[in-house]
Coordinates of C-alpha atoms and ligand atoms in Angstrom, one line a residue:
X50 CA 102.3 120.6 112.4
X51 CA 102.7 117.0 113.5
X52 CA 105.7 114.6 113.7
X53 CA 106.4 111.0 114.3
X54 CA 109.2 109.1 115.8
X55 CA 111.2 106.9 114.2
X56 CA 110.2 103.1 114.0
X57 CA 112.3 99.9 112.8
X58 CA 109.9 97.5 111.6
X59 CA 105.9 96.1 111.5
X60 CA 104.6 92.7 112.4
X61 CA 101.5 91.2 112.8
X62 CA 97.9 91.3 111.6
X63 CA 95.7 93.9 110.4
X64 CA 92.2 94.9 109.3
X65 CA 91.3 98.3 107.0
X66 CA 88.6 99.9 106.8
X67 CA 85.7 99.1 104.8
X68 CA 86.2 100.1 100.5
X69 CA 85.3 103.6 99.9
X70 CA 84.3 102.9 96.3
X71 CA 82.1 100.1 97.4
X72 CA 80.6 101.8 100.5
X73 CA 79.5 104.7 97.9
X74 CA 78.0 102.3 95.5
X75 CA 76.4 100.2 98.2
X76 CA 74.4 103.4 99.5
X77 CA 73.6 104.7 96.2
X78 CA 72.3 101.2 94.8
X79 CA 70.4 100.6 97.8
X80 CA 68.9 103.9 97.7
X81 CA 67.6 103.1 94.1
X82 CA 66.1 99.9 94.9
X83 CA 62.3 100.1 96.1
X84 CA 62.4 98.3 99.5
X85 CA 64.8 97.4 102.5
X86 CA 68.5 97.0 101.6
X87 CA 71.2 96.4 104.5
X88 CA 74.8 97.5 104.2
X89 CA 76.9 95.9 106.7
X90 CA 80.5 97.1 107.6
X91 CA 80.2 100.4 105.3
X92 CA 83.0 102.8 105.7
X93 CA 82.2 105.9 107.9
X94 CA 84.2 108.7 106.6
X95 CA 83.8 112.4 105.4
X96 CA 83.3 111.1 102.0
X97 CA 80.8 108.3 102.3
X98 CA 78.8 110.7 105.0
X99 CA 78.5 113.1 101.9
X100 CA 76.7 110.5 100.0
X101 CA 74.6 109.5 102.7
X102 CA 73.4 113.1 103.3
X103 CA 72.7 113.7 99.7
X104 CA 70.6 110.4 99.6
X105 CA 68.8 111.4 102.7
X106 CA 67.9 115.0 100.9
X107 CA 66.1 113.0 98.1
X108 CA 63.9 111.2 100.6
X109 CA 65.7 108.1 101.4
X110 CA 66.1 106.7 105.0
X111 CA 69.0 105.4 106.6
X112 CA 68.3 103.6 110.0
X113 CA 71.4 102.5 111.9
X114 CA 71.7 98.9 112.7
X115 CA 74.6 96.8 114.3
X116 CA 77.3 97.3 112.0
X117 CA 75.8 99.1 109.5
X118 CA 72.5 100.6 107.9
X119 CA 69.1 99.6 106.5
X120 CA 68.6 101.8 103.7
X121 CA 64.7 102.0 103.2
X122 CA 63.7 103.6 99.8
X123 CA 61.0 103.9 97.4
X124 CA 63.1 103.6 94.5
X125 CA 64.8 106.2 92.3
X126 CA 61.7 106.9 90.4
X127 CA 60.2 108.2 93.8
X128 CA 63.1 110.3 94.9
X129 CA 62.0 113.9 96.2
X130 CA 63.5 117.2 95.0
X131 CA 66.0 118.1 97.5
X132 CA 65.0 121.3 99.8
X133 CA 68.3 122.6 99.7
X134 CA 71.9 122.3 97.6
X135 CA 73.7 118.9 98.1
X136 CA 77.1 119.2 99.2
X137 CA 79.4 116.3 98.1
X138 CA 82.5 117.7 100.5
X139 CA 85.5 116.4 99.2
X140 CA 84.3 113.5 97.3
X141 CA 84.4 113.3 93.6
X142 CA 82.6 110.0 93.5
X143 CA 79.6 111.3 95.3
X144 CA 79.8 114.4 92.6
X145 CA 80.2 112.4 89.7
X146 CA 78.2 109.4 90.6
X147 CA 75.1 111.3 91.7
X148 CA 75.2 114.0 88.8
X149 CA 74.7 110.8 86.7
X150 CA 72.0 109.4 88.9
X151 CA 70.0 112.6 89.2
X152 CA 70.2 113.9 85.6
X153 CA 67.1 111.8 84.0
X154 CA 65.0 112.6 87.0
X155 CA 63.5 115.5 85.7
X156 CA 63.9 117.4 88.9
X157 CA 66.0 120.6 90.1
X158 CA 69.4 119.7 91.9
X159 CA 72.2 122.0 92.8
X160 CA 75.4 120.1 93.7
X161 CA 78.6 121.8 95.3
X162 CA 81.8 120.7 97.1
X163 CA 84.7 121.8 99.2
X164 CA 87.5 124.0 98.1
X165 CA 89.3 121.1 96.5
X166 CA 86.3 119.4 94.7
X167 CA 85.3 122.7 93.3
X168 CA 88.5 122.7 91.4
X169 CA 88.0 119.2 90.2
X170 CA 86.7 118.4 86.6
X171 CA 82.8 118.0 86.2
X172 CA 83.0 118.6 82.2
X173 CA 83.9 114.9 82.1
X174 CA 80.6 114.1 83.3
X175 CA 78.7 116.9 82.0
X176 CA 79.4 116.2 78.6
X177 CA 78.4 112.7 78.1
X178 CA 75.4 113.2 80.2
X179 CA 74.5 116.2 77.7
X180 CA 74.8 114.2 74.8
X181 CA 72.3 111.9 76.2
X182 CA 69.8 115.2 76.4
X183 CA 70.6 116.0 80.1
X184 CA 70.3 120.0 81.1
X185 CA 73.4 120.5 83.3
X186 CA 75.0 123.7 84.0
X187 CA 78.3 124.2 86.0
X188 CA 80.6 127.1 87.1
X189 CA 83.4 127.8 84.7
X190 CA 81.5 127.0 81.4
X191 CA 80.2 123.6 82.9
X192 CA 83.7 122.7 84.0
X193 CA 83.4 123.1 87.8
X194 CA 81.1 122.6 90.9
X195 CA 78.5 124.2 91.9
X196 CA 76.4 122.8 88.9
X197 CA 72.7 123.0 88.5
X198 CA 70.8 120.0 87.0
X199 CA 67.3 121.0 85.5
X200 CA 64.4 118.8 84.4
X201 CA 65.0 117.4 80.8
X202 CA 63.8 114.5 78.6
X203 CA 67.0 112.4 78.0
X204 CA 67.6 109.7 75.6
X205 CA 69.7 106.4 75.0
X206 CA 73.0 106.9 73.0
X207 CA 76.4 105.5 72.6
X208 CA 78.9 107.3 74.4
X209 CA 82.8 106.7 74.0
X210 CA 84.9 107.3 76.8
X211 CA 87.4 110.5 76.5
X212 CA 88.9 109.7 80.1
X213 CA 90.1 106.8 82.2
X214 CA 87.3 107.0 84.7
X215 CA 85.4 104.7 86.4
X216 CA 83.4 107.6 87.9
X217 CA 82.5 109.0 84.4
X218 CA 81.5 105.1 83.4
X219 CA 79.2 104.9 86.7
X220 CA 77.6 108.2 85.9
X221 CA 76.7 107.2 82.5
X222 CA 75.5 103.8 83.5
X223 CA 73.3 105.3 86.2
X224 CA 71.7 107.7 84.3
X225 CA 71.2 105.0 81.3
X226 CA 69.4 102.5 83.3
X227 CA 66.6 105.2 83.9
X228 CA 66.1 105.8 80.2
X229 CA 63.6 104.3 77.7
X230 CA 66.2 102.6 75.0
X231 CA 69.7 101.1 75.4
X232 CA 72.9 103.1 76.5
X233 CA 75.9 102.0 75.3
X234 CA 79.2 102.8 77.1
X235 CA 82.6 102.1 75.5
X236 CA 85.5 102.3 77.8
X237 CA 89.0 103.0 76.1
X238 CA 90.9 101.2 78.8
X239 CA 89.4 99.0 81.6
X240 CA 88.6 101.0 84.9
X241 CA 87.2 99.6 88.1
X242 CA 84.1 97.9 87.8
X243 CA 82.4 97.9 91.0
X244 CA 79.3 99.8 89.4
X245 CA 78.8 97.0 87.0
X246 CA 79.6 94.0 89.5
X247 CA 77.2 95.4 92.3
X248 CA 74.4 96.5 89.7
X249 CA 74.2 92.9 88.7
X250 CA 74.1 91.6 92.0
X251 CA 71.0 94.2 92.3
X252 CA 69.5 92.4 89.5
X253 CA 70.3 94.8 86.7
X254 CA 70.7 93.4 83.4
X255 CA 74.2 94.3 81.9
X256 CA 75.5 93.3 78.8
X257 CA 79.4 93.6 79.0
X258 CA 81.7 92.5 76.3
X259 CA 85.3 93.4 76.4
X260 CA 85.3 97.3 76.9
X261 CA 81.7 97.7 75.7
X262 CA 78.7 97.9 78.2
X263 CA 75.4 97.9 77.1
X264 CA 72.9 99.2 79.7
X265 CA 69.2 98.3 78.8
X266 CA 66.7 101.1 79.8
X267 CA 64.0 101.0 82.4
X268 CA 65.8 98.6 85.1
X269 CA 64.4 98.0 88.6
X270 CA 67.0 97.2 91.3
X271 CA 66.1 94.8 93.8
X272 CA 66.8 95.5 97.6
X273 CA 69.7 93.7 98.6
X274 CA 72.2 92.5 101.5
X275 CA 75.8 93.9 101.1
X276 CA 78.8 93.3 103.1
X277 CA 81.7 95.5 102.3
X278 CA 84.9 94.3 102.2
X279 CA 88.2 96.1 103.6
X280 CA 89.6 98.9 101.0
X281 CA 92.5 97.6 98.8
X282 CA 93.7 101.4 98.3
X283 CA 94.0 101.6 102.3
X284 CA 95.4 98.1 102.4
X285 CA 98.2 99.7 100.0
X286 CA 99.5 101.8 102.8
X287 CA 100.5 98.5 105.0
X288 CA 101.6 96.9 101.9
X289 CA 104.0 99.7 101.2
X290 CA 105.2 100.1 104.8
X291 CA 106.2 96.5 104.9
X292 CA 108.5 97.3 101.8
X293 CA 109.7 100.3 103.3
X294 CA 110.8 99.1 106.9
X295 CA 113.1 96.0 106.8
X296 CA 112.5 92.8 108.4
X297 CA 108.7 93.5 108.3
X298 CA 106.0 91.0 108.0
X299 CA 102.4 91.9 107.9
X300 CA 99.1 90.0 107.1
X301 CA 96.3 92.2 106.1
X302 CA 92.7 90.6 106.5
X303 CA 89.5 90.8 104.5
X304 CA 90.5 93.0 101.8
X305 CA 88.5 93.4 98.6
X306 CA 90.8 91.7 96.1
X307 CA 88.6 92.9 92.7
X308 CA 91.0 92.3 90.0
X309 CA 90.3 95.6 88.3
X310 CA 92.0 97.2 91.9
X311 CA 94.6 94.9 92.6
X312 CA 97.1 95.6 89.9
X313 CA 99.5 97.4 92.8
X314 CA 100.0 93.9 94.0
X315 CA 101.2 92.6 90.3
X316 CA 103.4 96.0 89.8
X317 CA 105.2 95.2 93.2
X318 CA 105.7 91.3 92.4
X319 CA 107.3 92.4 89.0
X320 CA 109.6 94.6 91.1
X321 CA 110.4 91.8 93.2
X322 CA 108.2 91.8 96.3
X323 CA 107.3 89.0 98.4
X324 CA 103.5 89.0 98.4
X325 CA 100.9 86.3 98.5
X326 CA 97.1 86.6 98.7
X327 CA 94.6 83.7 99.7
X328 CA 90.9 84.4 98.7
X329 CA 88.5 83.2 100.9
X330 CA 85.0 84.1 99.8
X331 CA 83.3 85.2 96.6
X332 CA 80.0 87.0 97.3
X333 CA 79.4 89.9 95.2
X334 CA 83.0 91.0 95.3
X335 CA 86.3 89.0 95.9
X336 CA 87.7 89.2 99.2
X337 CA 90.7 87.8 101.0
X338 CA 94.1 88.3 102.9
X339 CA 97.1 89.8 101.9
X340 CA 100.5 88.7 103.3
X341 CA 103.5 91.0 102.5
X342 CA 107.1 90.5 103.6
X343 CA 109.9 93.1 103.2
X344 CA 111.7 92.5 100.0
X345 CA 114.3 94.8 97.8
X346 CA 112.6 96.0 94.7
X347 CA 114.3 96.5 91.5
X348 CA 112.7 99.8 89.7
X349 CA 111.8 99.9 86.0
X350 CA 109.1 101.8 84.3
X351 CA 105.1 101.4 84.5
X352 CA 102.8 102.5 81.9
X353 CA 99.9 101.4 79.7
X354 CA 96.7 99.6 80.6
X355 CA 97.6 99.0 84.3
X356 CA 97.4 102.7 85.1
X357 CA 93.7 103.1 85.9
X358 CA 93.9 99.8 87.8
X359 CA 96.9 101.2 90.1
X360 CA 95.9 104.9 90.0
X361 CA 95.1 105.5 93.8
X362 CA 98.4 103.7 94.7
X363 CA 100.8 105.6 92.2
X364 CA 101.6 108.3 94.7
X365 CA 102.8 105.5 97.1
X366 CA 104.9 103.9 94.4
X367 CA 106.4 107.0 93.9
X368 CA 107.6 106.8 97.3
X369 CA 108.5 103.4 97.1
X370 CA 111.0 104.3 94.2
X371 CA 113.2 105.8 96.7
X372 CA 114.1 102.4 98.1
X373 CA 114.7 100.6 94.5
X374 CA 117.9 99.7 93.4
X375 CA 117.1 101.4 89.9
X376 CA 115.1 104.3 89.2
X377 CA 111.2 103.7 89.0
X378 CA 109.3 105.5 86.2
X379 CA 105.5 106.0 85.8
X380 CA 103.9 107.6 83.0
X381 CA 100.5 107.5 81.2
X382 CA 99.1 108.8 84.7
X383 CA 97.9 112.2 83.7
X384 CA 94.6 111.9 85.7
X385 CA 96.7 112.1 88.9
X386 CA 96.7 115.9 88.2
X387 CA 92.9 116.0 89.0
X388 CA 92.7 114.1 92.2
X389 CA 92.0 115.4 95.5
X390 CA 95.2 117.4 95.1
X391 CA 97.6 117.4 91.6
X392 CA 99.1 114.3 92.9
X393 CA 102.1 114.1 90.4
X394 CA 103.1 117.7 91.7
X395 CA 102.5 116.8 95.3
X396 CA 105.0 113.7 95.5
X397 CA 107.3 115.7 93.2
X398 CA 107.3 118.3 95.9
X399 CA 107.9 116.1 98.7
X400 CA 110.6 114.0 97.0
X401 CA 112.4 117.0 96.6
X402 CA 112.0 118.0 100.3
X403 CA 113.6 114.7 101.3
X404 CA 116.6 115.6 99.0
X405 CA 115.7 113.0 96.2
X406 CA 116.3 113.2 92.5
X407 CA 113.0 113.3 90.8
X408 CA 112.1 114.0 87.2
X409 CA 108.5 115.5 86.6
X410 CA 106.3 114.5 83.4
X411 CA 103.1 116.2 82.5
X412 CA 101.9 112.4 82.8
X413 CA 104.3 111.0 85.7
X414 CA 107.5 111.1 87.3
X415 CA 110.7 109.1 87.5
X416 CA 112.3 108.5 91.1
X417 CA 115.7 107.9 91.8
X418 CA 116.9 105.8 94.7
X419 CA 117.6 108.1 97.8
X420 CA 121.3 108.5 98.8
X421 CA 120.9 110.7 101.6
X422 CA 118.0 112.1 103.3
X423 CA 117.7 116.0 103.9
X424 CA 116.4 116.6 107.2
X425 CA 115.7 120.2 106.9
X426 CA 112.3 120.4 105.4
X427 CA 108.7 120.0 105.9
X428 CA 106.6 117.3 104.0
X429 CA 103.1 118.8 102.9
X430 CA 99.9 116.9 102.5
X431 CA 98.3 119.2 100.2
X432 CA 94.7 118.6 102.1
X433 CA 95.0 114.9 100.4
X434 CA 94.4 111.9 102.6
X435 CA 96.6 109.9 100.2
X436 CA 99.4 112.2 100.4
X437 CA 99.1 112.8 104.4
X438 CA 99.3 108.8 105.0
X439 CA 102.5 108.6 102.7
X440 CA 104.0 111.6 104.6
X441 CA 103.2 109.6 107.9
X442 CA 105.2 106.5 106.5
X443 CA 107.8 108.7 105.4
X444 CA 108.2 110.6 108.9
X445 CA 108.1 107.1 110.8
X446 CA 111.0 105.7 108.4
X447 CA 113.2 108.8 108.6
X448 CA 112.1 109.8 112.1
X449 CA 110.7 112.9 113.3
X450 CA 110.1 114.7 110.1
X451 CA 107.8 117.5 110.3
X452 CA 104.2 117.0 108.3
X453 CA 102.1 120.5 107.8
X454 CA 98.9 118.4 108.3
X455 CA 97.2 114.9 108.3
X456 CA 93.7 116.2 109.1
X457 CA 92.8 114.8 105.6
X458 CA 93.0 111.1 106.4
X459 CA 89.3 111.6 107.7
X460 CA 88.1 111.2 104.1
X461 CA 89.1 107.4 103.8
X462 CA 90.9 106.1 107.0
X463 CA 90.0 108.2 110.0
X464 CA 91.9 105.4 112.4
X465 CA 95.2 105.2 110.4
X466 CA 97.5 105.8 113.1
X467 CA 96.0 104.0 115.7
X468 CA 95.9 100.8 113.3
X469 CA 99.3 101.5 112.1
X470 CA 100.9 101.9 115.7
X471 CA 99.4 98.5 116.7
X472 CA 102.0 96.6 114.3
X473 CA 104.9 98.6 115.3
X474 CA 107.9 96.7 117.1
Ligands
S3P545 C1 86.7 106.0 92.1 C2 87.3 106.0 90.9 C3 88.7 106.6 90.7 C4 89.3 106.8 92.0 C5 88.7 107.5 93.2 C6 87.3 106.4 93.5 C7 85.5 105.3 92.1 O1 88.5 108.1 90.1 O2 90.8 107.5 92.0 O3 89.5 107.3 94.3 O4 85.0 105.1 93.3 O5 84.9 105.3 91.1 P1 88.6 108.2 88.5 O6 87.3 107.0 88.2 O7 88.0 109.4 88.2 O8 89.8 107.9 87.8

């Protein structure tokens, strides 16, 4: 168990660790290219190490250089068959993207993960890849890890998304670009587009029109230089903190501002938050600074097409609901039930512990402004990094609140507490 002393406000400048989604993709795409790529400022965390280890098992070399890695590969067509099973640890991105990448390789792969990942749905990638002719068998009727990929002859086809998931989209694209003909992926709702943006940067030809992505077959990736920007989803904890602690002002520097990720800013501005961004450079992904000043939030209802864009920030929004003038309702977020924990029930649990009124729905929740905090309970992190970081904010807001465990922050933001404490005044 851990606890934190109450703090009053936050002031100053901070940088956040590198983007998790972009780091995974930097390693994967560099490994797919034939030659030497450079990945500067990657996120080194439990999740991204799982991706590195998986690629090393296929014969890709990672050489440590200053502030990053040189990735040396003979290209995806020359991957080795791993000698052992691949452990994706806690990382859904590793498991799903690599299932797509490996499935057309005509080799034998076994993927597994930790207890949390073994419960998360893999059917969502097994189904579309099977339609493309992949031979993949997972536990529990092809729903879960461990799964086995067997050699098979895959063919290009048109896949229409059934879930709002960038991981599923990415799995299909990574498989599709290795096939003979053109694969088409149609998204129901736009999800984060790092895979598409970065593949183009690696020289891959993709034809994207609205929600339809055409992936020509037999594509070659050219080795590239990547500098990973800060993770917007990690910056969200500082944005949220500035809005929770009165009189706070924080400047968050060098954050990735890809518009398919920054819906949290739009939502907060609509609620009345004082946030401004300045974009400084635009290489392969947009990057800039975020300035946020404490403001009063109104409350309201959030649902529809914005949901996939803010999916990782919704638990934090739930907590900000406590400090709004009116209730805050979030709907259409059923995907939260299959994240590192069931994030709807994790947040609802902790809101109850605090003594808040909250309504739970299958696809979201409605949080009412907090009248009086109940100090007797213990916040639970459910082995989920984002829930653990939210609990740290709550413990610091209300003072000496017990949290069962915060070890999981290693997954995306290992030095969260140290960076946070530099801002405390
Ligand atoms: C991710 C996509 C999202 C997100 C996850 C990372 C990615 O998952 O929640 O943290 O890197 O593609 P889904 O695509 O399954 O919604």
